[in-house]
């Protein structure tokens, strides 16, 4: 990077800016105020066909101020965090508050809920990586993939590395700070045979650069994923079991989280409104979050309201055990916050896990989906319809790749029809899960 990132110094600077904003808001008559501020620095390198395509050195900062004035709320933000800019942001937030409607649910989370346990969760691992080293790693990744027999051309390899500091402070006297880092390397390739061309990719991502896969391995795996798609055939229309590859199953968890999020619930825009306690999954399936997990991708001791995070169980023995609420959405629903302002953190499944081969055997005859296209999900009804590609399975064995078909169903039926979860857990993101086998969905082919 062009300039070393001093996380400790940046944290002190952000804290002083937040303190200034809180004091300015208090002096101008705000009943309450909250401030979020962050600064991030990173490097991104892209290569293609053995040459550098782009180099990006980034440094971003911002501050956002929300004030509460007699039940009215005003928010303003700026990418300039200088003293004069902070004064302007506070002034604008107060001006906005004087024109907004009164909202009884608006306000800070209760003071007694503020986080007091703020351990180091081991999520900050800077990478002293020069531009030349970043280019070398990306080139090695691309070369390993492009050299595989059958690969026609490269769509490029990219490396990204960054670190930053975020803070949240409010007029309860709470001030929390967290330093973090993220690193990734990816490669996309094109293969070709007499039936045409196919494209696929692979990537590695981690908080700690030592946990990244070797660039050569990422390139080879990208080639393997691309080559296995050659010779893709069309599918006949029908109803078949569907297995979602582990890389896609996390999306099903994401759809569940969207449906139990407070914002969707108080707007009556979810198929899971008023469904607490209902059976949604088989009894052997549970799902919860672990926000204090050391070293994980989404760990944090406090949420975006400053509330102390905790383990939450959203699905317990198949039943909907909890919604996912911020302080605001909880008030709208007449409930208590679940410390989920800003979303869920580190989703983990508790279930018997089966080997991938066992899931295919259970399926016997159906479709393994490895790619999804489009956004055909209706959050109000739970209806699900997306373009897909993958592999046809017969007698529990993969037979050939398939493409240009649609899978359709309803999320609630899909959840209830979950047959098994694979042990092939994808740990690269916040949601850890293996493949999901669903008993039956509609396949619309040619």
mmCIF file with all atom_site columns, C-alpha atoms in Angstrom, residues 143-253:
data_model
loop_
_atom_site.group_PDB
_atom_site.id
_atom_site.type_symbol
_atom_site.label_atom_id
_atom_site.label_alt_id
_atom_site.label_comp_id
_atom_site.label_asym_id
_atom_site.label_entity_id
_atom_site.label_seq_id
_atom_site.pdbx_PDB_ins_code
_atom_site.Cartn_x
_atom_site.Cartn_y
_atom_site.Cartn_z
_atom_site.occupancy
_atom_site.B_iso_or_equiv
_atom_site.pdbx_formal_charge
_atom_site.auth_seq_id
_atom_site.auth_comp_id
_atom_site.auth_asym_id
_atom_site.auth_atom_id
_atom_site.pdbx_PDB_model_num
ATOM 1   C CA . UNK A 1 143 ? -1.292  -18.925 -14.629 1.00 0.00 ? 143 UNK A CA 1
ATOM 2   C CA . UNK A 1 144 ? -2.149  -22.031 -12.601 1.00 0.00 ? 144 UNK A CA 1
ATOM 3   C CA . UNK A 1 145 ? -5.689  -21.986 -13.952 1.00 0.00 ? 145 UNK A CA 1
ATOM 4   C CA . UNK A 1 146 ? -4.920  -21.031 -17.546 1.00 0.00 ? 146 UNK A CA 1
ATOM 5   C CA . UNK A 1 147 ? -2.319  -23.802 -17.890 1.00 0.00 ? 147 UNK A CA 1
ATOM 6   C CA . UNK A 1 148 ? -4.881  -26.570 -17.393 1.00 0.00 ? 148 UNK A CA 1
ATOM 7   C CA . UNK A 1 149 ? -5.723  -28.528 -20.533 1.00 0.00 ? 149 UNK A CA 1
ATOM 8   C CA . UNK A 1 150 ? -9.044  -27.436 -22.016 1.00 0.00 ? 150 UNK A CA 1
ATOM 9   C CA . UNK A 1 151 ? -8.980  -23.886 -20.699 1.00 0.00 ? 151 UNK A CA 1
ATOM 10  C CA . UNK A 1 152 ? -9.392  -21.558 -23.657 1.00 0.00 ? 152 UNK A CA 1
ATOM 11  C CA . UNK A 1 153 ? -8.812  -18.175 -22.047 1.00 0.00 ? 153 UNK A CA 1
ATOM 12  C CA . UNK A 1 154 ? -8.761  -16.273 -18.797 1.00 0.00 ? 154 UNK A CA 1
ATOM 13  C CA . UNK A 1 155 ? -11.296 -13.749 -17.614 1.00 0.00 ? 155 UNK A CA 1
ATOM 14  C CA . UNK A 1 156 ? -8.728  -12.602 -15.077 1.00 0.00 ? 156 UNK A CA 1
ATOM 15  C CA . UNK A 1 157 ? -7.614  -12.997 -11.470 1.00 0.00 ? 157 UNK A CA 1
ATOM 16  C CA . UNK A 1 158 ? -8.114  -10.418 -8.742  1.00 0.00 ? 158 UNK A CA 1
ATOM 17  C CA . UNK A 1 159 ? -6.594  -9.859  -5.325  1.00 0.00 ? 159 UNK A CA 1
ATOM 18  C CA . UNK A 1 160 ? -8.100  -7.571  -2.707  1.00 0.00 ? 160 UNK A CA 1
ATOM 19  C CA . UNK A 1 161 ? -6.690  -6.701  0.707   1.00 0.00 ? 161 UNK A CA 1
ATOM 20  C CA . UNK A 1 162 ? -7.943  -4.120  3.161   1.00 0.00 ? 162 UNK A CA 1
ATOM 21  C CA . UNK A 1 163 ? -8.244  -3.099  6.771   1.00 0.00 ? 163 UNK A CA 1
ATOM 22  C CA . UNK A 1 164 ? -10.161 -0.485  8.660   1.00 0.00 ? 164 UNK A CA 1
ATOM 23  C CA . UNK A 1 165 ? -11.618 0.856   11.885  1.00 0.00 ? 165 UNK A CA 1
ATOM 24  C CA . UNK A 1 166 ? -15.247 1.546   12.715  1.00 0.00 ? 166 UNK A CA 1
ATOM 25  C CA . UNK A 1 167 ? -16.676 3.182   15.788  1.00 0.00 ? 167 UNK A CA 1
ATOM 26  C CA . UNK A 1 168 ? -20.150 3.745   17.194  1.00 0.00 ? 168 UNK A CA 1
ATOM 27  C CA . UNK A 1 169 ? -20.910 6.221   19.961  1.00 0.00 ? 169 UNK A CA 1
ATOM 28  C CA . UNK A 1 170 ? -24.066 7.658   21.490  1.00 0.00 ? 170 UNK A CA 1
ATOM 29  C CA . UNK A 1 171 ? -25.221 10.049  24.173  1.00 0.00 ? 171 UNK A CA 1
ATOM 30  C CA . UNK A 1 172 ? -25.704 7.236   26.680  1.00 0.00 ? 172 UNK A CA 1
ATOM 31  C CA . UNK A 1 173 ? -21.932 7.475   27.033  1.00 0.00 ? 173 UNK A CA 1
ATOM 32  C CA . UNK A 1 174 ? -21.284 4.361   24.967  1.00 0.00 ? 174 UNK A CA 1
ATOM 33  C CA . UNK A 1 175 ? -18.304 4.320   22.616  1.00 0.00 ? 175 UNK A CA 1
ATOM 34  C CA . UNK A 1 176 ? -17.271 1.105   20.916  1.00 0.00 ? 176 UNK A CA 1
ATOM 35  C CA . UNK A 1 177 ? -14.524 0.588   18.355  1.00 0.00 ? 177 UNK A CA 1
ATOM 36  C CA . UNK A 1 178 ? -13.489 -2.368  16.237  1.00 0.00 ? 178 UNK A CA 1
ATOM 37  C CA . UNK A 1 179 ? -10.584 -2.876  13.884  1.00 0.00 ? 179 UNK A CA 1
ATOM 38  C CA . UNK A 1 180 ? -10.947 -5.404  11.088  1.00 0.00 ? 180 UNK A CA 1
ATOM 39  C CA . UNK A 1 181 ? -9.388  -6.786  7.927   1.00 0.00 ? 181 UNK A CA 1
ATOM 40  C CA . UNK A 1 182 ? -10.467 -8.779  4.894   1.00 0.00 ? 182 UNK A CA 1
ATOM 41  C CA . UNK A 1 183 ? -8.458  -10.427 2.132   1.00 0.00 ? 183 UNK A CA 1
ATOM 42  C CA . UNK A 1 184 ? -9.489  -12.364 -0.982  1.00 0.00 ? 184 UNK A CA 1
ATOM 43  C CA . UNK A 1 185 ? -8.169  -13.846 -4.217  1.00 0.00 ? 185 UNK A CA 1
ATOM 44  C CA . UNK A 1 186 ? -10.276 -15.040 -7.144  1.00 0.00 ? 186 UNK A CA 1
ATOM 45  C CA . UNK A 1 187 ? -9.911  -16.389 -10.669 1.00 0.00 ? 187 UNK A CA 1
ATOM 46  C CA . UNK A 1 188 ? -12.397 -16.722 -13.547 1.00 0.00 ? 188 UNK A CA 1
ATOM 47  C CA . UNK A 1 189 ? -11.750 -18.872 -16.626 1.00 0.00 ? 189 UNK A CA 1
ATOM 48  C CA . UNK A 1 190 ? -13.361 -19.946 -19.898 1.00 0.00 ? 190 UNK A CA 1
ATOM 49  C CA . UNK A 1 191 ? -13.244 -23.465 -21.337 1.00 0.00 ? 191 UNK A CA 1
ATOM 50  C CA . UNK A 1 192 ? -14.355 -24.588 -24.787 1.00 0.00 ? 192 UNK A CA 1
ATOM 51  C CA . UNK A 1 193 ? -15.235 -27.784 -26.610 1.00 0.00 ? 193 UNK A CA 1
ATOM 52  C CA . UNK A 1 194 ? -17.201 -28.638 -29.746 1.00 0.00 ? 194 UNK A CA 1
ATOM 53  C CA . UNK A 1 195 ? -20.454 -27.725 -27.964 1.00 0.00 ? 195 UNK A CA 1
ATOM 54  C CA . UNK A 1 196 ? -19.384 -24.210 -27.040 1.00 0.00 ? 196 UNK A CA 1
ATOM 55  C CA . UNK A 1 197 ? -17.840 -22.228 -24.206 1.00 0.00 ? 197 UNK A CA 1
ATOM 56  C CA . UNK A 1 198 ? -18.392 -22.336 -20.448 1.00 0.00 ? 198 UNK A CA 1
ATOM 57  C CA . UNK A 1 199 ? -17.297 -19.955 -17.688 1.00 0.00 ? 199 UNK A CA 1
ATOM 58  C CA . UNK A 1 200 ? -16.745 -20.494 -13.962 1.00 0.00 ? 200 UNK A CA 1
ATOM 59  C CA . UNK A 1 201 ? -14.583 -19.253 -11.100 1.00 0.00 ? 201 UNK A CA 1
ATOM 60  C CA . UNK A 1 202 ? -13.252 -19.957 -7.637  1.00 0.00 ? 202 UNK A CA 1
ATOM 61  C CA . UNK A 1 203 ? -12.032 -17.801 -4.777  1.00 0.00 ? 203 UNK A CA 1
ATOM 62  C CA . UNK A 1 204 ? -10.574 -17.765 -1.302  1.00 0.00 ? 204 UNK A CA 1
ATOM 63  C CA . UNK A 1 205 ? -11.367 -15.232 1.445   1.00 0.00 ? 205 UNK A CA 1
ATOM 64  C CA . UNK A 1 206 ? -10.299 -14.762 5.048   1.00 0.00 ? 206 UNK A CA 1
ATOM 65  C CA . UNK A 1 207 ? -9.712  -12.265 7.840   1.00 0.00 ? 207 UNK A CA 1
ATOM 66  C CA . UNK A 1 208 ? -6.134  -13.495 8.204   1.00 0.00 ? 208 UNK A CA 1
ATOM 67  C CA . UNK A 1 209 ? -4.042  -13.698 5.017   1.00 0.00 ? 209 UNK A CA 1
ATOM 68  C CA . UNK A 1 210 ? -2.374  -16.842 6.360   1.00 0.00 ? 210 UNK A CA 1
ATOM 69  C CA . UNK A 1 211 ? -5.740  -18.595 6.056   1.00 0.00 ? 211 UNK A CA 1
ATOM 70  C CA . UNK A 1 212 ? -6.036  -17.930 2.320   1.00 0.00 ? 212 UNK A CA 1
ATOM 71  C CA . UNK A 1 213 ? -5.589  -20.858 -0.048  1.00 0.00 ? 213 UNK A CA 1
ATOM 72  C CA . UNK A 1 214 ? -2.436  -20.828 -2.149  1.00 0.00 ? 214 UNK A CA 1
ATOM 73  C CA . UNK A 1 215 ? -2.983  -18.878 -5.401  1.00 0.00 ? 215 UNK A CA 1
ATOM 74  C CA . UNK A 1 216 ? -2.060  -21.925 -7.492  1.00 0.00 ? 216 UNK A CA 1
ATOM 75  C CA . UNK A 1 217 ? -4.756  -23.968 -5.781  1.00 0.00 ? 217 UNK A CA 1
ATOM 76  C CA . UNK A 1 218 ? -7.393  -21.311 -6.409  1.00 0.00 ? 218 UNK A CA 1
ATOM 77  C CA . UNK A 1 219 ? -6.440  -21.215 -10.076 1.00 0.00 ? 219 UNK A CA 1
ATOM 78  C CA . UNK A 1 220 ? -6.547  -24.998 -10.462 1.00 0.00 ? 220 UNK A CA 1
ATOM 79  C CA . UNK A 1 221 ? -9.904  -25.223 -8.687  1.00 0.00 ? 221 UNK A CA 1
ATOM 80  C CA . UNK A 1 222 ? -11.287 -22.498 -10.945 1.00 0.00 ? 222 UNK A CA 1
ATOM 81  C CA . UNK A 1 223 ? -10.159 -24.569 -13.933 1.00 0.00 ? 223 UNK A CA 1
ATOM 82  C CA . UNK A 1 224 ? -11.737 -27.738 -12.535 1.00 0.00 ? 224 UNK A CA 1
ATOM 83  C CA . UNK A 1 225 ? -15.048 -25.967 -11.942 1.00 0.00 ? 225 UNK A CA 1
ATOM 84  C CA . UNK A 1 226 ? -14.985 -24.548 -15.465 1.00 0.00 ? 226 UNK A CA 1
ATOM 85  C CA . UNK A 1 227 ? -14.008 -27.751 -17.258 1.00 0.00 ? 227 UNK A CA 1
ATOM 86  C CA . UNK A 1 228 ? -16.684 -29.842 -15.559 1.00 0.00 ? 228 UNK A CA 1
ATOM 87  C CA . UNK A 1 229 ? -19.348 -27.628 -17.164 1.00 0.00 ? 229 UNK A CA 1
ATOM 88  C CA . UNK A 1 230 ? -18.381 -28.575 -20.731 1.00 0.00 ? 230 UNK A CA 1
ATOM 89  C CA . UNK A 1 231 ? -20.927 -30.575 -22.656 1.00 0.00 ? 231 UNK A CA 1
ATOM 90  C CA . UNK A 1 232 ? -23.914 -29.143 -20.792 1.00 0.00 ? 232 UNK A CA 1
ATOM 91  C CA . UNK A 1 233 ? -27.297 -30.465 -21.881 1.00 0.00 ? 233 UNK A CA 1
ATOM 92  C CA . UNK A 1 234 ? -30.901 -29.272 -21.537 1.00 0.00 ? 234 UNK A CA 1
ATOM 93  C CA . UNK A 1 235 ? -33.362 -30.674 -19.014 1.00 0.00 ? 235 UNK A CA 1
ATOM 94  C CA . UNK A 1 236 ? -36.901 -31.895 -19.490 1.00 0.00 ? 236 UNK A CA 1
ATOM 95  C CA . UNK A 1 237 ? -39.620 -30.187 -17.436 1.00 0.00 ? 237 UNK A CA 1
ATOM 96  C CA . UNK A 1 238 ? -40.744 -32.030 -14.319 1.00 0.00 ? 238 UNK A CA 1
ATOM 97  C CA . UNK A 1 239 ? -40.613 -32.249 -10.522 1.00 0.00 ? 239 UNK A CA 1
ATOM 98  C CA . UNK A 1 240 ? -37.377 -33.589 -9.074  1.00 0.00 ? 240 UNK A CA 1
ATOM 99  C CA . UNK A 1 241 ? -35.277 -33.481 -5.907  1.00 0.00 ? 241 UNK A CA 1
ATOM 100 C CA . UNK A 1 242 ? -32.868 -30.538 -5.948  1.00 0.00 ? 242 UNK A CA 1
ATOM 101 C CA . UNK A 1 243 ? -29.522 -30.318 -4.196  1.00 0.00 ? 243 UNK A CA 1
ATOM 102 C CA . UNK A 1 244 ? -28.129 -26.819 -3.644  1.00 0.00 ? 244 UNK A CA 1
ATOM 103 C CA . UNK A 1 245 ? -24.341 -26.809 -3.669  1.00 0.00 ? 245 UNK A CA 1
ATOM 104 C CA . UNK A 1 246 ? -22.783 -25.487 -0.447  1.00 0.00 ? 246 UNK A CA 1
ATOM 105 C CA . UNK A 1 247 ? -21.768 -22.290 -2.253  1.00 0.00 ? 247 UNK A CA 1
ATOM 106 C CA . UNK A 1 248 ? -25.480 -21.604 -2.889  1.00 0.00 ? 248 UNK A CA 1
ATOM 107 C CA . UNK A 1 249 ? -27.135 -23.030 0.222   1.00 0.00 ? 249 UNK A CA 1
ATOM 108 C CA . UNK A 1 250 ? -26.046 -19.978 2.206   1.00 0.00 ? 250 UNK A CA 1
ATOM 109 C CA . UNK A 1 251 ? -28.398 -17.988 -0.020  1.00 0.00 ? 251 UNK A CA 1
ATOM 110 C CA . UNK A 1 252 ? -31.348 -20.001 1.298   1.00 0.00 ? 252 UNK A CA 1
ATOM 111 C CA . UNK A 1 253 ? -30.304 -19.073 4.828   1.00 0.00 ? 253 UNK A CA 1
#
